DNA sequence: CAGTGAGCGAGCTTCCGCTTGACTT
């Protein structure tokens, strides 16, 4: 007979709690939700008050059976899932599925996994909060209705297998709208004026420092005029202002801020951050990594105090309590922090070490003193003009938390940029070394990184810590958006310099629009977005989630019946679904670019069956139209007639090599060279399929042949189709375009022909078995 | 790994939020 069974969501949590509770308590985990709506159909009985049809998920059957058995033997079952909507629902599903009786079932909650918090929770059990459960059912049913009624419209009207949902569709909308802002942005040029002045140090050394004219000059002409006036100018310091300033640390990490900082400082994708964090959590090194709370337990606060005192001294301690600002935060957990704050670093993989140290620094810094600064602003009068130069400098008087953590900035770059300002005095005259007029262009808005999009979604209250990373993956997997680097384009900028009373001009080049690891919407993302915004504006509205969240809150308080809320929504929503299915045309995003000046045929671009294509000629009236795939980076929305006409120049024969034609084309995976029935990819960003010449093509062919030869470990004279190759995951066997595993114990170089045949036979058998 | 684009039709796709393994071609 078991005295007590405690059920929590996570196995790692179960292990920790079991230690705290002692022998009488058996702690098990449910591994999250155990039931969900059936996937076979809508899973909601529309004519029966939206009754959800729950089934036990396939991968949970085993654990449910086990829990059922133990629960039957236990005297008391403690449901200890999280204290939020989803946690309450998990507790309720457990009590339903395990047939728990109210008299021996107790619901307990705690916000932090510390011994005292858990013991306190045990002292204050309650029943299941059905209102809170109902708010979760409303959330679940609403998301299912939206997702499972919108997606099929897209399959009919745009393309199969597409998807739409309350969260993902808004995420795509953010990216599409930002992209359009950037595409339509017209950069404006102006001139920034920087002067280098010399200052005689106490030890007789001349030191340069920088000052700027606060306003921008609108044209080159005005800049030249200003520089000319400076040829015979004198410079006097007319004002010095010294102001104290303060900087304070950021709160400890939540899921969203951890993803942002890991992206910025360590270059991690949001998925990578979560995978590494999961590892650290399972090893007991950090607290739970899916949280929206910035709260630290009292235990953590006192550990932080001790650690800071030991490491930096008492003057660096400032214990702070942070409040969550995020919309819709449910705060079931602590902030993400090291379990043991005295451990500054850990053993483990390089990525784990780096992420741990980031978390340690952020947590410790959050409990450290403000940094005290002194900002100096000096005004330098120019005798010949009305403009004044302004020099600013900043000195750190007390580093405080900056000793361990600088936020969201590349620390080295920041250090380099800082202007060291000398101790100037009023009425002091200065000598000018040079003045530079630099042409500056206004910048469009930034494109989103994965983590930047998560930040935006969190601000809008859309999505939860457990779904940020999956959402980012979904919109990429559907092809709506792509994460990539873009080289940008060169741009000339004017530089005008005054030095030794002589004005010189030079032209520099800079890269505009260079992007690294940013999210770009694809054509299909734009088409789907426009379609949804057209027909379902209310759901695509950035405030839709906030609006329904308010209603979920009312349901949780018992002020609103969940089925009534759903009914209110569904009546009008479903009507729109029907209308849209009936009325709207199939959408291809078609755009007519104009006429081919040579053939006179209409040229258009649209979404074809296999992706965006350009089409020359009308299917109805002309003879068979020609098609050409758009190149990567080209958008239906922005491609020009000229660019589209160029696409029809492919495939093209550029010459011959070894007696065979060399043909350039564009395929599913980008531009390629075809030679003797073999394909060779062009180099991304280096080779242009429209201009590549035969010599370069030969080079690429030879390069590929060389690297293929390197891959081969062994061949057999008995059958040249069998190849032992070196792959990404180690050696493998390749035979007629199929790959087979080589047992780890075998030295691939020693594999015999007979053994290879054996492996192929075995591999074919097991692959049919798996199906 | 690669070049397609007519049309028919069966059968499939899909949501968000909780949680980890079992997979490694």
PDB file of N, CA and C in Angstrom, chain A residues 667-756:
ATOM      1  N   UNK A 667      16.701  24.472 -60.792  1.00  0.00           N
ATOM      2  CA  UNK A 667      15.844  23.373 -60.347  1.00  0.00           C
ATOM      3  C   UNK A 667      15.278  23.628 -58.968  1.00  0.00           C
ATOM      4  N   UNK A 668      14.743  22.574 -58.438  1.00  0.00           N
ATOM      5  CA  UNK A 668      14.119  22.615 -57.132  1.00  0.00           C
ATOM      6  C   UNK A 668      15.067  23.161 -56.070  1.00  0.00           C
ATOM      7  N   UNK A 669      16.323  22.829 -56.197  1.00  0.00           N
ATOM      8  CA  UNK A 669      17.274  23.216 -55.161  1.00  0.00           C
ATOM      9  C   UNK A 669      18.176  24.354 -55.605  1.00  0.00           C
ATOM     10  N   UNK A 670      17.761  25.104 -56.618  1.00  0.00           N
ATOM     11  CA  UNK A 670      18.524  26.269 -57.038  1.00  0.00           C
ATOM     12  C   UNK A 670      19.226  26.052 -58.365  1.00  0.00           C
ATOM     13  N   UNK A 671      20.040  27.017 -58.764  1.00  0.00           N
ATOM     14  CA  UNK A 671      20.722  26.954 -60.050  1.00  0.00           C
ATOM     15  C   UNK A 671      21.738  25.809 -60.101  1.00  0.00           C
ATOM     16  N   UNK A 672      21.816  25.166 -61.283  1.00  0.00           N
ATOM     17  CA  UNK A 672      22.718  24.021 -61.411  1.00  0.00           C
ATOM     18  C   UNK A 672      23.403  24.013 -62.769  1.00  0.00           C
ATOM     19  N   UNK A 673      24.490  23.246 -62.822  1.00  0.00           N
ATOM     20  CA  UNK A 673      25.130  22.939 -64.097  1.00  0.00           C
ATOM     21  C   UNK A 673      24.770  21.494 -64.411  1.00  0.00           C
ATOM     22  N   UNK A 674      24.363  21.234 -65.644  1.00  0.00           N
ATOM     23  CA  UNK A 674      24.109  19.848 -66.025  1.00  0.00           C
ATOM     24  C   UNK A 674      25.133  19.458 -67.073  1.00  0.00           C
ATOM     25  N   UNK A 675      25.780  18.348 -66.792  1.00  0.00           N
ATOM     26  CA  UNK A 675      26.822  17.901 -67.715  1.00  0.00           C
ATOM     27  C   UNK A 675      26.870  16.382 -67.677  1.00  0.00           C
ATOM     28  N   UNK A 676      26.713  15.743 -68.826  1.00  0.00           N
ATOM     29  CA  UNK A 676      26.767  14.293 -68.903  1.00  0.00           C
ATOM     30  C   UNK A 676      25.797  13.652 -67.901  1.00  0.00           C
ATOM     31  N   UNK A 677      24.580  14.199 -67.827  1.00  0.00           N
ATOM     32  CA  UNK A 677      23.533  13.686 -66.940  1.00  0.00           C
ATOM     33  C   UNK A 677      23.858  13.780 -65.462  1.00  0.00           C
ATOM     34  N   UNK A 678      24.870  14.557 -65.138  1.00  0.00           N
ATOM     35  CA  UNK A 678      25.157  14.788 -63.715  1.00  0.00           C
ATOM     36  C   UNK A 678      24.891  16.262 -63.397  1.00  0.00           C
ATOM     37  N   UNK A 679      24.523  16.505 -62.150  1.00  0.00           N
ATOM     38  CA  UNK A 679      24.202  17.875 -61.734  1.00  0.00           C
ATOM     39  C   UNK A 679      25.244  18.430 -60.779  1.00  0.00           C
ATOM     40  N   UNK A 680      25.542  19.707 -60.966  1.00  0.00           N
ATOM     41  CA  UNK A 680      26.499  20.389 -60.095  1.00  0.00           C
ATOM     42  C   UNK A 680      25.882  21.731 -59.685  1.00  0.00           C
ATOM     43  N   UNK A 681      25.813  21.975 -58.377  1.00  0.00           N
ATOM     44  CA  UNK A 681      25.186  23.220 -57.923  1.00  0.00           C
ATOM     45  C   UNK A 681      26.083  24.423 -58.157  1.00  0.00           C
ATOM     46  N   UNK A 682      25.462  25.556 -58.500  1.00  0.00           N
ATOM     47  CA  UNK A 682      26.219  26.806 -58.539  1.00  0.00           C
ATOM     48  C   UNK A 682      26.405  27.289 -57.109  1.00  0.00           C
ATOM     49  N   UNK A 683      27.429  28.080 -56.888  1.00  0.00           N
ATOM     50  CA  UNK A 683      27.699  28.581 -55.535  1.00  0.00           C
ATOM     51  C   UNK A 683      26.775  29.747 -55.220  1.00  0.00           C
ATOM     52  N   UNK A 684      26.070  29.586 -54.081  1.00  0.00           N
ATOM     53  CA  UNK A 684      25.122  30.618 -53.655  1.00  0.00           C
ATOM     54  C   UNK A 684      25.817  31.965 -53.462  1.00  0.00           C
ATOM     55  N   UNK A 685      25.274  32.990 -54.041  1.00  0.00           N
ATOM     56  CA  UNK A 685      25.799  34.335 -53.815  1.00  0.00           C
ATOM     57  C   UNK A 685      27.067  34.648 -54.598  1.00  0.00           C
ATOM     58  N   UNK A 686      27.623  33.640 -55.295  1.00  0.00           N
ATOM     59  CA  UNK A 686      28.849  33.886 -56.062  1.00  0.00           C
ATOM     60  C   UNK A 686      28.548  33.785 -57.556  1.00  0.00           C
ATOM     61  N   UNK A 687      27.902  32.668 -57.953  1.00  0.00           N
ATOM     62  CA  UNK A 687      27.646  32.451 -59.378  1.00  0.00           C
ATOM     63  C   UNK A 687      26.231  32.880 -59.749  1.00  0.00           C
ATOM     64  N   UNK A 688      26.130  33.538 -60.893  1.00  0.00           N
ATOM     65  CA  UNK A 688      24.822  33.943 -61.408  1.00  0.00           C
ATOM     66  C   UNK A 688      24.521  33.063 -62.623  1.00  0.00           C
ATOM     67  N   UNK A 689      23.408  32.330 -62.596  1.00  0.00           N
ATOM     68  CA  UNK A 689      23.120  31.416 -63.704  1.00  0.00           C
ATOM     69  C   UNK A 689      22.996  32.123 -65.050  1.00  0.00           C
ATOM     70  N   UNK A 690      22.678  33.413 -65.024  1.00  0.00           N
ATOM     71  CA  UNK A 690      22.486  34.131 -66.293  1.00  0.00           C
ATOM     72  C   UNK A 690      23.809  34.565 -66.924  1.00  0.00           C
ATOM     73  N   UNK A 691      24.855  34.637 -66.123  1.00  0.00           N
ATOM     74  CA  UNK A 691      26.106  35.164 -66.672  1.00  0.00           C
ATOM     75  C   UNK A 691      27.279  34.186 -66.575  1.00  0.00           C
ATOM     76  N   UNK A 692      27.086  33.068 -65.891  1.00  0.00           N
ATOM     77  CA  UNK A 692      28.217  32.152 -65.686  1.00  0.00           C
ATOM     78  C   UNK A 692      28.768  31.660 -67.027  1.00  0.00           C
ATOM     79  N   UNK A 693      30.086  31.532 -67.095  1.00  0.00           N
ATOM     80  CA  UNK A 693      30.714  31.123 -68.353  1.00  0.00           C
ATOM     81  C   UNK A 693      31.352  29.750 -68.210  1.00  0.00           C
ATOM     82  N   UNK A 694      31.723  29.207 -69.371  1.00  0.00           N
ATOM     83  CA  UNK A 694      32.165  27.818 -69.443  1.00  0.00           C
ATOM     84  C   UNK A 694      33.370  27.534 -68.548  1.00  0.00           C
ATOM     85  N   UNK A 695      34.310  28.473 -68.464  1.00  0.00           N
ATOM     86  CA  UNK A 695      35.514  28.212 -67.673  1.00  0.00           C
ATOM     87  C   UNK A 695      35.172  27.979 -66.210  1.00  0.00           C
ATOM     88  N   UNK A 696      34.313  28.833 -65.704  1.00  0.00           N
ATOM     89  CA  UNK A 696      33.901  28.716 -64.310  1.00  0.00           C
ATOM     90  C   UNK A 696      33.108  27.421 -64.088  1.00  0.00           C
ATOM     91  N   UNK A 697      32.291  27.053 -65.060  1.00  0.00           N
ATOM     92  CA  UNK A 697      31.504  25.827 -64.954  1.00  0.00           C
ATOM     93  C   UNK A 697      32.429  24.618 -64.853  1.00  0.00           C
ATOM     94  N   UNK A 698      33.489  24.614 -65.686  1.00  0.00           N
ATOM     95  CA  UNK A 698      34.459  23.509 -65.642  1.00  0.00           C
ATOM     96  C   UNK A 698      35.084  23.413 -64.256  1.00  0.00           C
ATOM     97  N   UNK A 699      35.393  24.586 -63.728  1.00  0.00           N
ATOM     98  CA  UNK A 699      36.002  24.654 -62.394  1.00  0.00           C
ATOM     99  C   UNK A 699      35.092  23.978 -61.358  1.00  0.00           C
ATOM    100  N   UNK A 700      33.803  24.337 -61.426  1.00  0.00           N
ATOM    101  CA  UNK A 700      32.849  23.798 -60.444  1.00  0.00           C
ATOM    102  C   UNK A 700      32.695  22.289 -60.613  1.00  0.00           C
ATOM    103  N   UNK A 701      32.685  21.832 -61.856  1.00  0.00           N
ATOM    104  CA  UNK A 701      32.561  20.393 -62.109  1.00  0.00           C
ATOM    105  C   UNK A 701      33.746  19.654 -61.501  1.00  0.00           C
ATOM    106  N   UNK A 702      34.942  20.189 -61.744  1.00  0.00           N
ATOM    107  CA  UNK A 702      36.142  19.529 -61.238  1.00  0.00           C
ATOM    108  C   UNK A 702      36.177  19.544 -59.706  1.00  0.00           C
ATOM    109  N   UNK A 703      35.745  20.657 -59.157  1.00  0.00           N
ATOM    110  CA  UNK A 703      35.733  20.794 -57.697  1.00  0.00           C
ATOM    111  C   UNK A 703      34.846  19.723 -57.066  1.00  0.00           C
ATOM    112  N   UNK A 704      33.657  19.558 -57.667  1.00  0.00           N
ATOM    113  CA  UNK A 704      32.701  18.574 -57.135  1.00  0.00           C
ATOM    114  C   UNK A 704      33.263  17.163 -57.274  1.00  0.00           C
ATOM    115  N   UNK A 705      33.901  16.893 -58.433  1.00  0.00           N
ATOM    116  CA  UNK A 705      34.460  15.565 -58.637  1.00  0.00           C
ATOM    117  C   UNK A 705      35.524  15.263 -57.583  1.00  0.00           C
ATOM    118  N   UNK A 706      36.321  16.279 -57.294  1.00  0.00           N
ATOM    119  CA  UNK A 706      37.396  16.097 -56.323  1.00  0.00           C
ATOM    120  C   UNK A 706      36.814  15.789 -54.938  1.00  0.00           C
ATOM    121  N   UNK A 707      35.798  16.541 -54.539  1.00  0.00           N
ATOM    122  CA  UNK A 707      35.252  16.324 -53.199  1.00  0.00           C
ATOM    123  C   UNK A 707      34.506  14.988 -53.129  1.00  0.00           C
ATOM    124  N   UNK A 708      33.922  14.544 -54.272  1.00  0.00           N
ATOM    125  CA  UNK A 708      33.270  13.237 -54.282  1.00  0.00           C
ATOM    126  C   UNK A 708      34.281  12.115 -54.104  1.00  0.00           C
ATOM    127  N   UNK A 709      35.443  12.305 -54.762  1.00  0.00           N
ATOM    128  CA  UNK A 709      36.477  11.269 -54.639  1.00  0.00           C
ATOM    129  C   UNK A 709      36.922  11.135 -53.197  1.00  0.00           C
ATOM    130  N   UNK A 710      36.998  12.275 -52.508  1.00  0.00           N
ATOM    131  CA  UNK A 710      37.425  12.271 -51.099  1.00  0.00           C
ATOM    132  C   UNK A 710      36.444  11.527 -50.219  1.00  0.00           C
ATOM    133  N   UNK A 711      35.196  11.520 -50.642  1.00  0.00           N
ATOM    134  CA  UNK A 711      34.157  10.904 -49.824  1.00  0.00           C
ATOM    135  C   UNK A 711      34.224   9.381 -49.862  1.00  0.00           C
ATOM    136  N   UNK A 712      34.823   8.855 -50.960  1.00  0.00           N
ATOM    137  CA  UNK A 712      34.793   7.406 -51.150  1.00  0.00           C
ATOM    138  C   UNK A 712      35.848   6.734 -50.277  1.00  0.00           C
ATOM    139  N   UNK A 713      35.401   5.794 -49.435  1.00  0.00           N
ATOM    140  CA  UNK A 713      36.332   5.026 -48.609  1.00  0.00           C
ATOM    141  C   UNK A 713      36.736   3.756 -49.340  1.00  0.00           C
ATOM    142  N   UNK A 714      35.758   3.116 -49.988  1.00  0.00           N
ATOM    143  CA  UNK A 714      36.060   1.843 -50.630  1.00  0.00           C
ATOM    144  C   UNK A 714      35.059   1.543 -51.746  1.00  0.00           C
ATOM    145  N   UNK A 715      35.525   0.875 -52.794  1.00  0.00           N
ATOM    146  CA  UNK A 715      34.624   0.381 -53.837  1.00  0.00           C
ATOM    147  C   UNK A 715      34.954  -1.084 -54.090  1.00  0.00           C
ATOM    148  N   UNK A 716      34.061  -1.749 -54.831  1.00  0.00           N
ATOM    149  CA  UNK A 716      34.296  -3.169 -55.113  1.00  0.00           C
ATOM    150  C   UNK A 716      34.268  -3.407 -56.615  1.00  0.00           C
ATOM    151  N   UNK A 717      35.236  -4.173 -57.078  1.00  0.00           N
ATOM    152  CA  UNK A 717      35.288  -4.448 -58.517  1.00  0.00           C
ATOM    153  C   UNK A 717      34.111  -5.332 -58.922  1.00  0.00           C
ATOM    154  N   UNK A 718      33.592  -6.128 -57.968  1.00  0.00           N
ATOM    155  CA  UNK A 718      32.493  -7.040 -58.286  1.00  0.00           C
ATOM    156  C   UNK A 718      31.228  -6.269 -58.670  1.00  0.00           C
ATOM    157  N   UNK A 719      31.011  -5.132 -58.022  1.00  0.00           N
ATOM    158  CA  UNK A 719      29.804  -4.347 -58.295  1.00  0.00           C
ATOM    159  C   UNK A 719      30.111  -2.869 -58.046  1.00  0.00           C
ATOM    160  N   UNK A 720      30.318  -2.097 -59.119  1.00  0.00           N
ATOM    161  CA  UNK A 720      30.697  -0.681 -58.935  1.00  0.00           C
ATOM    162  C   UNK A 720      29.583   0.171 -58.333  1.00  0.00           C
ATOM    163  N   UNK A 721      28.369  -0.366 -58.229  1.00  0.00           N
ATOM    164  CA  UNK A 721      27.263   0.397 -57.640  1.00  0.00           C
ATOM    165  C   UNK A 721      27.369   0.486 -56.117  1.00  0.00           C
ATOM    166  N   UNK A 722      28.118  -0.434 -55.518  1.00  0.00           N
ATOM    167  CA  UNK A 722      28.267  -0.411 -54.060  1.00  0.00           C
ATOM    168  C   UNK A 722      29.412   0.525 -53.686  1.00  0.00           C
ATOM    169  N   UNK A 723      29.092   1.528 -52.870  1.00  0.00           N
ATOM    170  CA  UNK A 723      30.108   2.497 -52.458  1.00  0.00           C
ATOM    171  C   UNK A 723      30.123   2.610 -50.943  1.00  0.00           C
ATOM    172  N   UNK A 724      31.306   2.579 -50.362  1.00  0.00           N
ATOM    173  CA  UNK A 724      31.433   2.870 -48.932  1.00  0.00           C
ATOM    174  C   UNK A 724      31.864   4.334 -48.833  1.00  0.00           C
ATOM    175  N   UNK A 725      31.019   5.162 -48.233  1.00  0.00           N
ATOM    176  CA  UNK A 725      31.246   6.607 -48.277  1.00  0.00           C
ATOM    177  C   UNK A 725      31.363   7.218 -46.886  1.00  0.00           C
ATOM    178  N   UNK A 726      31.992   8.392 -46.857  1.00  0.00           N
ATOM    179  CA  UNK A 726      32.103   9.158 -45.626  1.00  0.00           C
ATOM    180  C   UNK A 726      30.989  10.196 -45.625  1.00  0.00           C
ATOM    181  N   UNK A 727      30.133  10.152 -44.644  1.00  0.00           N
ATOM    182  CA  UNK A 727      29.010  11.100 -44.614  1.00  0.00           C
ATOM    183  C   UNK A 727      29.061  11.992 -43.394  1.00  0.00           C
ATOM    184  N   UNK A 728      28.029  12.796 -43.278  1.00  0.00           N
ATOM    185  CA  UNK A 728      27.936  13.720 -42.148  1.00  0.00           C
ATOM    186  C   UNK A 728      27.918  12.987 -40.813  1.00  0.00           C
ATOM    187  N   UNK A 729      27.234  11.830 -40.810  1.00  0.00           N
ATOM    188  CA  UNK A 729      27.064  11.105 -39.550  1.00  0.00           C
ATOM    189  C   UNK A 729      28.054   9.952 -39.442  1.00  0.00           C
ATOM    190  N   UNK A 730      29.097   9.972 -40.255  1.00  0.00           N
ATOM    191  CA  UNK A 730      30.055   8.881 -40.225  1.00  0.00           C
ATOM    192  C   UNK A 730      29.950   8.045 -41.487  1.00  0.00           C
ATOM    193  N   UNK A 731      30.686   6.927 -41.539  1.00  0.00           N
ATOM    194  CA  UNK A 731      30.702   6.111 -42.759  1.00  0.00           C
ATOM    195  C   UNK A 731      29.353   5.424 -42.991  1.00  0.00           C
ATOM    196  N   UNK A 732      28.988   5.262 -44.261  1.00  0.00           N
ATOM    197  CA  UNK A 732      27.770   4.544 -44.601  1.00  0.00           C
ATOM    198  C   UNK A 732      27.951   3.875 -45.956  1.00  0.00           C
ATOM    199  N   UNK A 733      26.996   3.003 -46.252  1.00  0.00           N
ATOM    200  CA  UNK A 733      27.077   2.279 -47.513  1.00  0.00           C
ATOM    201  C   UNK A 733      26.001   2.808 -48.452  1.00  0.00           C
ATOM    202  N   UNK A 734      26.388   3.098 -49.676  1.00  0.00           N
ATOM    203  CA  UNK A 734      25.421   3.601 -50.639  1.00  0.00           C
ATOM    204  C   UNK A 734      25.298   2.607 -51.791  1.00  0.00           C
ATOM    205  N   UNK A 735      24.035   2.269 -52.136  1.00  0.00           N
ATOM    206  CA  UNK A 735      23.813   1.323 -53.231  1.00  0.00           C
ATOM    207  C   UNK A 735      22.559   1.734 -53.981  1.00  0.00           C
ATOM    208  N   UNK A 736      22.704   2.041 -55.226  1.00  0.00           N
ATOM    209  CA  UNK A 736      21.590   2.439 -56.080  1.00  0.00           C
ATOM    210  C   UNK A 736      20.707   3.499 -55.418  1.00  0.00           C
ATOM    211  N   UNK A 737      21.325   4.602 -55.015  1.00  0.00           N
ATOM    212  CA  UNK A 737      20.628   5.754 -54.437  1.00  0.00           C
ATOM    213  C   UNK A 737      20.006   5.490 -53.067  1.00  0.00           C
ATOM    214  N   UNK A 738      20.290   4.337 -52.485  1.00  0.00           N
ATOM    215  CA  UNK A 738      19.795   4.092 -51.130  1.00  0.00           C
ATOM    216  C   UNK A 738      20.986   3.945 -50.184  1.00  0.00           C
ATOM    217  N   UNK A 739      20.767   4.367 -48.928  1.00  0.00           N
ATOM    218  CA  UNK A 739      21.866   4.321 -47.963  1.00  0.00           C
ATOM    219  C   UNK A 739      21.615   3.273 -46.890  1.00  0.00           C
ATOM    220  N   UNK A 740      22.699   2.668 -46.450  1.00  0.00           N
ATOM    221  CA  UNK A 740      22.589   1.609 -45.447  1.00  0.00           C
ATOM    222  C   UNK A 740      23.592   1.845 -44.330  1.00  0.00           C
ATOM    223  N   UNK A 741      23.188   1.461 -43.128  1.00  0.00           N
ATOM    224  CA  UNK A 741      24.067   1.652 -41.971  1.00  0.00           C
ATOM    225  C   UNK A 741      25.169   0.606 -41.936  1.00  0.00           C
ATOM    226  N   UNK A 742      26.311   1.053 -41.422  1.00  0.00           N
ATOM    227  CA  UNK A 742      27.404   0.108 -41.186  1.00  0.00           C
ATOM    228  C   UNK A 742      27.537  -0.032 -39.669  1.00  0.00           C
ATOM    229  N   UNK A 743      27.540  -1.255 -39.132  1.00  0.00           N
ATOM    230  CA  UNK A 743      27.637  -1.414 -37.674  1.00  0.00           C
ATOM    231  C   UNK A 743      28.861  -0.690 -37.115  1.00  0.00           C
ATOM    232  N   UNK A 744      28.682  -0.087 -35.952  1.00  0.00           N
ATOM    233  CA  UNK A 744      29.750   0.726 -35.363  1.00  0.00           C
ATOM    234  C   UNK A 744      31.035  -0.063 -35.134  1.00  0.00           C
ATOM    235  N   UNK A 745      30.868  -1.359 -34.804  1.00  0.00           N
ATOM    236  CA  UNK A 745      32.042  -2.163 -34.465  1.00  0.00           C
ATOM    237  C   UNK A 745      32.928  -2.413 -35.687  1.00  0.00           C
ATOM    238  N   UNK A 746      32.358  -2.303 -36.877  1.00  0.00           N
ATOM    239  CA  UNK A 746      33.097  -2.617 -38.120  1.00  0.00           C
ATOM    240  C   UNK A 746      33.992  -1.474 -38.556  1.00  0.00           C
ATOM    241  N   UNK A 747      35.192  -1.824 -39.005  1.00  0.00           N
ATOM    242  CA  UNK A 747      36.036  -0.822 -39.654  1.00  0.00           C
ATOM    243  C   UNK A 747      35.582  -0.746 -41.106  1.00  0.00           C
ATOM    244  N   UNK A 748      35.052   0.405 -41.532  1.00  0.00           N
ATOM    245  CA  UNK A 748      34.475   0.475 -42.894  1.00  0.00           C
ATOM    246  C   UNK A 748      35.483   0.168 -43.991  1.00  0.00           C
ATOM    247  N   UNK A 749      36.749   0.428 -43.738  1.00  0.00           N
ATOM    248  CA  UNK A 749      37.768   0.160 -44.752  1.00  0.00           C
ATOM    249  C   UNK A 749      37.991  -1.333 -44.955  1.00  0.00           C
ATOM    250  N   UNK A 750      37.618  -2.135 -43.956  1.00  0.00           N
ATOM    251  CA  UNK A 750      37.867  -3.582 -43.983  1.00  0.00           C
ATOM    252  C   UNK A 750      36.677  -4.385 -44.484  1.00  0.00           C
ATOM    253  N   UNK A 751      35.576  -3.659 -44.770  1.00  0.00           N
ATOM    254  CA  UNK A 751      34.352  -4.321 -45.191  1.00  0.00           C
ATOM    255  C   UNK A 751      34.574  -5.097 -46.491  1.00  0.00           C
ATOM    256  N   UNK A 752      34.128  -6.353 -46.525  1.00  0.00           N
ATOM    257  CA  UNK A 752      34.306  -7.140 -47.744  1.00  0.00           C
ATOM    258  C   UNK A 752      33.055  -7.019 -48.622  1.00  0.00           C
ATOM    259  N   UNK A 753      33.171  -7.507 -49.839  1.00  0.00           N
ATOM    260  CA  UNK A 753      32.050  -7.442 -50.763  1.00  0.00           C
ATOM    261  C   UNK A 753      30.858  -8.235 -50.224  1.00  0.00           C
ATOM    262  N   UNK A 754      31.171  -9.443 -49.690  1.00  0.00           N
ATOM    263  CA  UNK A 754      30.092 -10.288 -49.170  1.00  0.00           C
ATOM    264  C   UNK A 754      29.386  -9.609 -47.998  1.00  0.00           C
ATOM    265  N   UNK A 755      30.193  -9.027 -47.112  1.00  0.00           N
ATOM    266  CA  UNK A 755      29.602  -8.346 -45.956  1.00  0.00           C
ATOM    267  C   UNK A 755      28.709  -7.180 -46.401  1.00  0.00           C
ATOM    268  N   UNK A 756      29.138  -6.511 -47.447  1.00  0.00           N
ATOM    269  CA  UNK A 756      28.351  -5.388 -47.953  1.00  0.00           C
ATOM    270  C   UNK A 756      27.000  -5.862 -48.462  1.00  0.00           C
TER     271      UNK A 756
END
